[in-house]
Amino acid sequence: MVSTSSVDRYDELRREWIAEHAGIFSMQIRRAELLNRRIRRRTRDVAGARPSPYNDHPSHPLLTRGVKTVEGVLEVSAVIAAAILAPIGWPLGKLIYHRSESLIPGRLRSYPIPAFLWSAVALGALLVLLYRPADTLTNTIVAPWLLAQLPAAALTAGIYGILNGWLAVDGSTDWWPLAPPAPTVTLTLPLLPDDMTAPSPFRTIEPADPIDRTPLGAGAVRPMPRSSKLIVAGLVLNAVGIVWTLAAVGVGIKTFAEQAFTPSSTIGSSY
């Protein structure tokens, strides 16, 4: 089995993108450091001049860092909110991300971020259409919370693709960027006789190169620069769906509380 560090999944491009867009968030800085450690480990495996492994000191995980800064409070708040809203969808989405990443670069040439974001939109739309507040607390809160784990898993897989720097790789804005087929090799040269023709005294035009050297994502494949409209629209629709679902559940809780704590009127009672 090939180890994770021995396969180059555009680690250098992703590390550079994450480092440039990390901002104040230490979680992203740690992701860039882990990718850098993977790159250095692969360099030690294939190169003679090996960098020292003792120079790799990535930041500690979030749970082991003290929350003393504004960005630390924001990160911990986001993690707590995700753990409460999607305790099943979060680990399931992370598993989907790692399984999809393992297909690169063999079957996929990049991570399909729009596919996961719009899958979350479709599953969330079904949740919105099926949700009906009921008289019981289970149907009002627990049922939509459990159903929301499916779109949360797809949304988590898409967000992990963004956070891990796949926007720096061409094809990440496509629906399902399949790896290009391997070029066919035609071995006709050994079957031909030796060419004993002397060079021409006149200047001639060199024959055209039969190999297409157009980079992926350019020319007839897709216009550059890459468009991120699908990703932005998917993120916006997912945010709207999350806000709408929370508001609908809040209204259902309010209605349930009013019905539970409002005393029923007695008709025909005499004192």
Coordinates of C-alpha atoms in Angstrom, one line a residue, residues 12-250:
E12 CA 3.3 22.5 -2.9
L13 CA 0.5 24.5 -4.7
R14 CA -1.9 23.8 -1.8
R15 CA 0.6 24.7 0.9
E16 CA 1.3 28.0 -0.8
W17 CA -2.4 28.8 -1.3
I18 CA -3.2 28.0 2.4
A19 CA -0.3 30.1 3.6
E20 CA -1.3 33.1 1.6
H21 CA -5.0 32.9 2.7
A22 CA -4.5 31.8 6.3
G23 CA -5.0 35.2 7.7
I24 CA -5.2 35.2 11.5
F25 CA -6.5 31.7 11.8
S26 CA -4.0 29.3 13.4
M27 CA -6.0 26.2 12.0
Q28 CA -5.0 27.2 8.5
I29 CA -1.4 27.9 9.5
R30 CA -1.3 24.4 11.0
R31 CA -2.6 22.9 7.7
A32 CA 0.1 24.6 5.8
E33 CA 2.7 23.3 8.3
L34 CA 1.4 19.8 8.0
L35 CA 1.6 19.9 4.2
N36 CA 5.1 21.3 4.4
R37 CA 6.1 18.4 6.7
R38 CA 4.6 16.0 4.1
I39 CA 6.7 17.6 1.4
R40 CA 9.9 17.4 3.4
R41 CA 9.2 13.7 4.3
R42 CA 8.8 12.9 0.6
T43 CA 12.0 14.8 -0.2
R44 CA 13.8 12.7 2.4
D45 CA 12.5 9.6 0.7
V46 CA 13.7 10.4 -2.8
A47 CA 16.6 12.8 -2.5
G48 CA 20.2 12.4 -1.4
A49 CA 20.4 15.7 0.4
R50 CA 17.8 15.1 3.0
P51 CA 16.4 17.9 5.2
S52 CA 16.5 17.2 8.9
P53 CA 13.2 15.8 10.3
Y54 CA 13.8 17.7 13.5
N55 CA 13.0 21.0 11.8
D56 CA 9.4 20.0 11.3
H57 CA 7.5 21.5 14.2
P58 CA 3.9 22.2 13.2
S59 CA 1.5 24.0 15.6
H60 CA -0.3 22.0 18.2
P61 CA -3.9 20.9 17.6
L62 CA -6.7 23.3 18.5
L63 CA -7.8 21.4 21.7
T64 CA -4.3 21.7 23.1
R65 CA -3.8 25.4 22.4
G66 CA -4.8 28.0 24.9
V67 CA -7.7 30.3 23.9
K68 CA -6.0 33.7 24.6
T69 CA -6.6 35.6 21.4
V70 CA -9.5 36.8 19.3
E71 CA -8.8 34.3 16.5
G72 CA -8.6 31.5 19.1
V73 CA -12.1 32.4 20.5
L74 CA -13.5 32.5 16.9
E75 CA -12.0 29.1 16.1
V76 CA -13.2 27.4 19.2
S77 CA -16.7 28.9 18.8
A78 CA -16.8 27.6 15.2
V79 CA -15.7 24.1 16.3
I80 CA -18.2 24.0 19.2
A81 CA -21.1 25.1 16.9
A82 CA -20.1 22.5 14.3
A83 CA -19.9 19.8 16.9
I84 CA -23.4 20.6 18.3
L85 CA -25.1 21.0 14.9
A86 CA -23.4 18.2 13.0
P87 CA -21.9 15.6 15.4
I88 CA -22.5 12.9 12.8
G89 CA -22.2 14.9 9.6
W90 CA -18.8 16.4 10.5
P91 CA -16.8 13.2 10.9
L92 CA -18.7 11.6 8.0
G93 CA -17.9 14.6 5.8
K94 CA -14.2 14.4 6.8
L95 CA -14.2 10.7 5.9
I96 CA -15.7 11.5 2.5
Y97 CA -13.0 14.1 2.0
H98 CA -10.2 11.7 2.7
R99 CA -11.7 9.0 0.5
S100 CA -12.2 11.5 -2.4
E101 CA -8.6 12.8 -1.9
S102 CA -7.2 9.3 -2.2
L103 CA -8.6 9.2 -5.8
I104 CA -6.2 12.0 -6.8
P105 CA -4.3 12.0 -9.1
G106 CA -5.2 8.4 -10.2
R107 CA -8.9 8.9 -11.1
L108 CA -9.5 12.6 -10.4
R109 CA -7.1 15.4 -11.3
S110 CA -8.5 17.7 -8.6
Y111 CA -11.0 17.8 -5.7
P112 CA -14.6 18.3 -6.9
I113 CA -15.7 21.1 -4.5
P114 CA -18.8 22.2 -6.4
A115 CA -20.1 18.6 -6.5
F116 CA -20.2 18.4 -2.7
L117 CA -21.5 21.9 -2.1
W118 CA -24.4 21.4 -4.5
S119 CA -25.1 18.0 -3.1
A120 CA -25.5 19.7 0.2
V121 CA -27.9 22.2 -1.4
A122 CA -30.0 19.4 -2.9
L123 CA -30.2 17.4 0.3
G124 CA -30.9 20.6 2.3
A125 CA -33.7 21.5 0.0
L126 CA -35.3 18.1 0.6
L127 CA -35.0 18.8 4.4
V128 CA -36.7 22.2 4.0
L129 CA -39.6 20.7 2.0
L130 CA -40.1 17.8 4.4
Y131 CA -39.9 19.6 7.7
R132 CA -43.1 20.3 9.4
P133 CA -43.3 21.4 13.1
A134 CA -45.3 19.0 15.2
D135 CA -46.8 18.9 18.6
T136 CA -44.0 16.8 20.1
L137 CA -40.5 17.9 21.0
T138 CA -39.0 14.9 19.2
N139 CA -40.5 15.8 15.8
T140 CA -39.8 19.5 16.3
I141 CA -36.1 19.3 17.2
V142 CA -34.6 15.7 17.0
A143 CA -36.1 14.7 13.6
P144 CA -34.7 17.7 11.6
W145 CA -31.4 17.5 13.6
L146 CA -30.9 13.9 12.5
L147 CA -32.0 14.6 8.9
A148 CA -29.6 17.6 8.7
Q149 CA -26.6 15.3 9.2
L150 CA -26.7 14.2 5.5
P151 CA -26.4 17.7 4.0
A152 CA -24.0 18.6 6.7
A153 CA -21.7 15.7 5.6
A154 CA -21.7 16.9 2.0
L155 CA -21.1 20.5 3.1
T156 CA -18.3 19.4 5.4
A157 CA -16.6 17.6 2.5
G158 CA -16.8 20.7 0.3
I159 CA -15.5 23.0 3.0
Y160 CA -12.6 20.7 3.7
G161 CA -11.7 21.0 0.1
I162 CA -11.5 24.8 0.3
L163 CA -9.7 24.8 3.6
N164 CA -7.1 22.3 2.4
G165 CA -6.1 24.5 -0.5
W166 CA -7.6 22.7 -3.5
L167 CA -8.7 26.0 -5.0
A168 CA -5.1 26.4 -6.1
V169 CA -5.3 23.3 -8.3
D170 CA -6.9 23.5 -11.8
G171 CA -10.1 21.5 -12.0
S172 CA -11.3 22.2 -8.4
T173 CA -14.1 24.4 -9.8
D174 CA -15.4 21.7 -12.1
W175 CA -18.2 19.3 -11.2
W176 CA -16.2 16.1 -11.4
P177 CA -12.7 16.7 -12.8
L178 CA -11.6 13.3 -14.1
A179 CA -8.0 12.6 -14.7
P180 CA -7.0 12.8 -18.4
P181 CA -6.4 9.4 -20.1
A182 CA -2.8 8.3 -20.5
P183 CA -1.4 9.2 -23.9
T184 CA -1.2 6.3 -26.4
V185 CA 2.3 5.3 -27.5
T186 CA 2.7 4.0 -31.1
L187 CA 5.9 2.1 -31.5
T188 CA 6.2 2.1 -35.3
L189 CA 9.8 3.3 -35.5
P190 CA 11.4 -0.1 -35.1
L191 CA 9.3 -1.5 -37.9
L192 CA 10.5 1.1 -40.5
P193 CA 13.7 0.9 -42.6
D194 CA 16.6 3.1 -41.7
D195 CA 16.4 6.6 -43.3
M196 CA 19.6 7.1 -45.3
T197 CA 18.5 10.4 -46.9
A198 CA 21.1 13.1 -46.7
P199 CA 20.0 16.4 -45.1
S200 CA 18.4 18.9 -47.5
P201 CA 20.5 21.9 -48.6
F202 CA 17.4 24.1 -48.4
R203 CA 15.7 25.4 -45.3
T204 CA 12.6 23.4 -44.4
I205 CA 9.8 23.9 -41.9
E206 CA 10.0 21.6 -38.9
P207 CA 7.2 19.1 -38.7
A208 CA 4.4 19.9 -36.2
D209 CA 4.7 18.3 -32.8
P210 CA 2.1 15.5 -32.6
I211 CA 1.9 15.8 -28.8
D212 CA -0.6 18.3 -27.4
R213 CA 1.3 20.3 -24.8
T214 CA -1.6 22.6 -23.9
P215 CA -1.7 22.8 -20.1
L216 CA -4.8 21.5 -18.3
G217 CA -7.4 24.2 -17.9
A218 CA -6.2 26.3 -20.8
G219 CA -7.2 26.5 -24.5
A220 CA -10.2 24.4 -25.5
V221 CA -10.4 22.7 -22.1
R222 CA -11.7 25.7 -20.1
P223 CA -11.1 29.4 -20.3
M224 CA -8.7 31.0 -17.8
P225 CA -8.9 32.3 -15.1
R226 CA -11.1 29.7 -13.4
S227 CA -14.6 30.8 -12.5
S228 CA -15.6 30.3 -8.9
K229 CA -19.3 31.2 -9.4
L230 CA -20.5 27.6 -8.7
I231 CA -18.6 27.5 -5.4
V232 CA -19.8 31.0 -4.3
A233 CA -23.4 30.2 -5.2
G234 CA -23.2 26.9 -3.4
L235 CA -21.8 28.5 -0.2
V236 CA -24.5 31.2 -0.3
L237 CA -27.3 28.8 -0.8
N238 CA -26.0 26.5 2.0
A239 CA -25.8 29.5 4.4
V240 CA -29.3 30.5 3.5
G241 CA -30.6 27.0 4.1
I242 CA -28.8 26.8 7.5
V243 CA -30.3 30.1 8.6
W244 CA -33.8 29.1 7.4
T245 CA -33.7 25.7 9.1
L246 CA -32.6 27.2 12.4
A247 CA -35.3 29.8 12.2
A248 CA -38.0 27.2 11.4
V249 CA -36.8 25.0 14.3
G250 CA -36.9 28.1 16.5

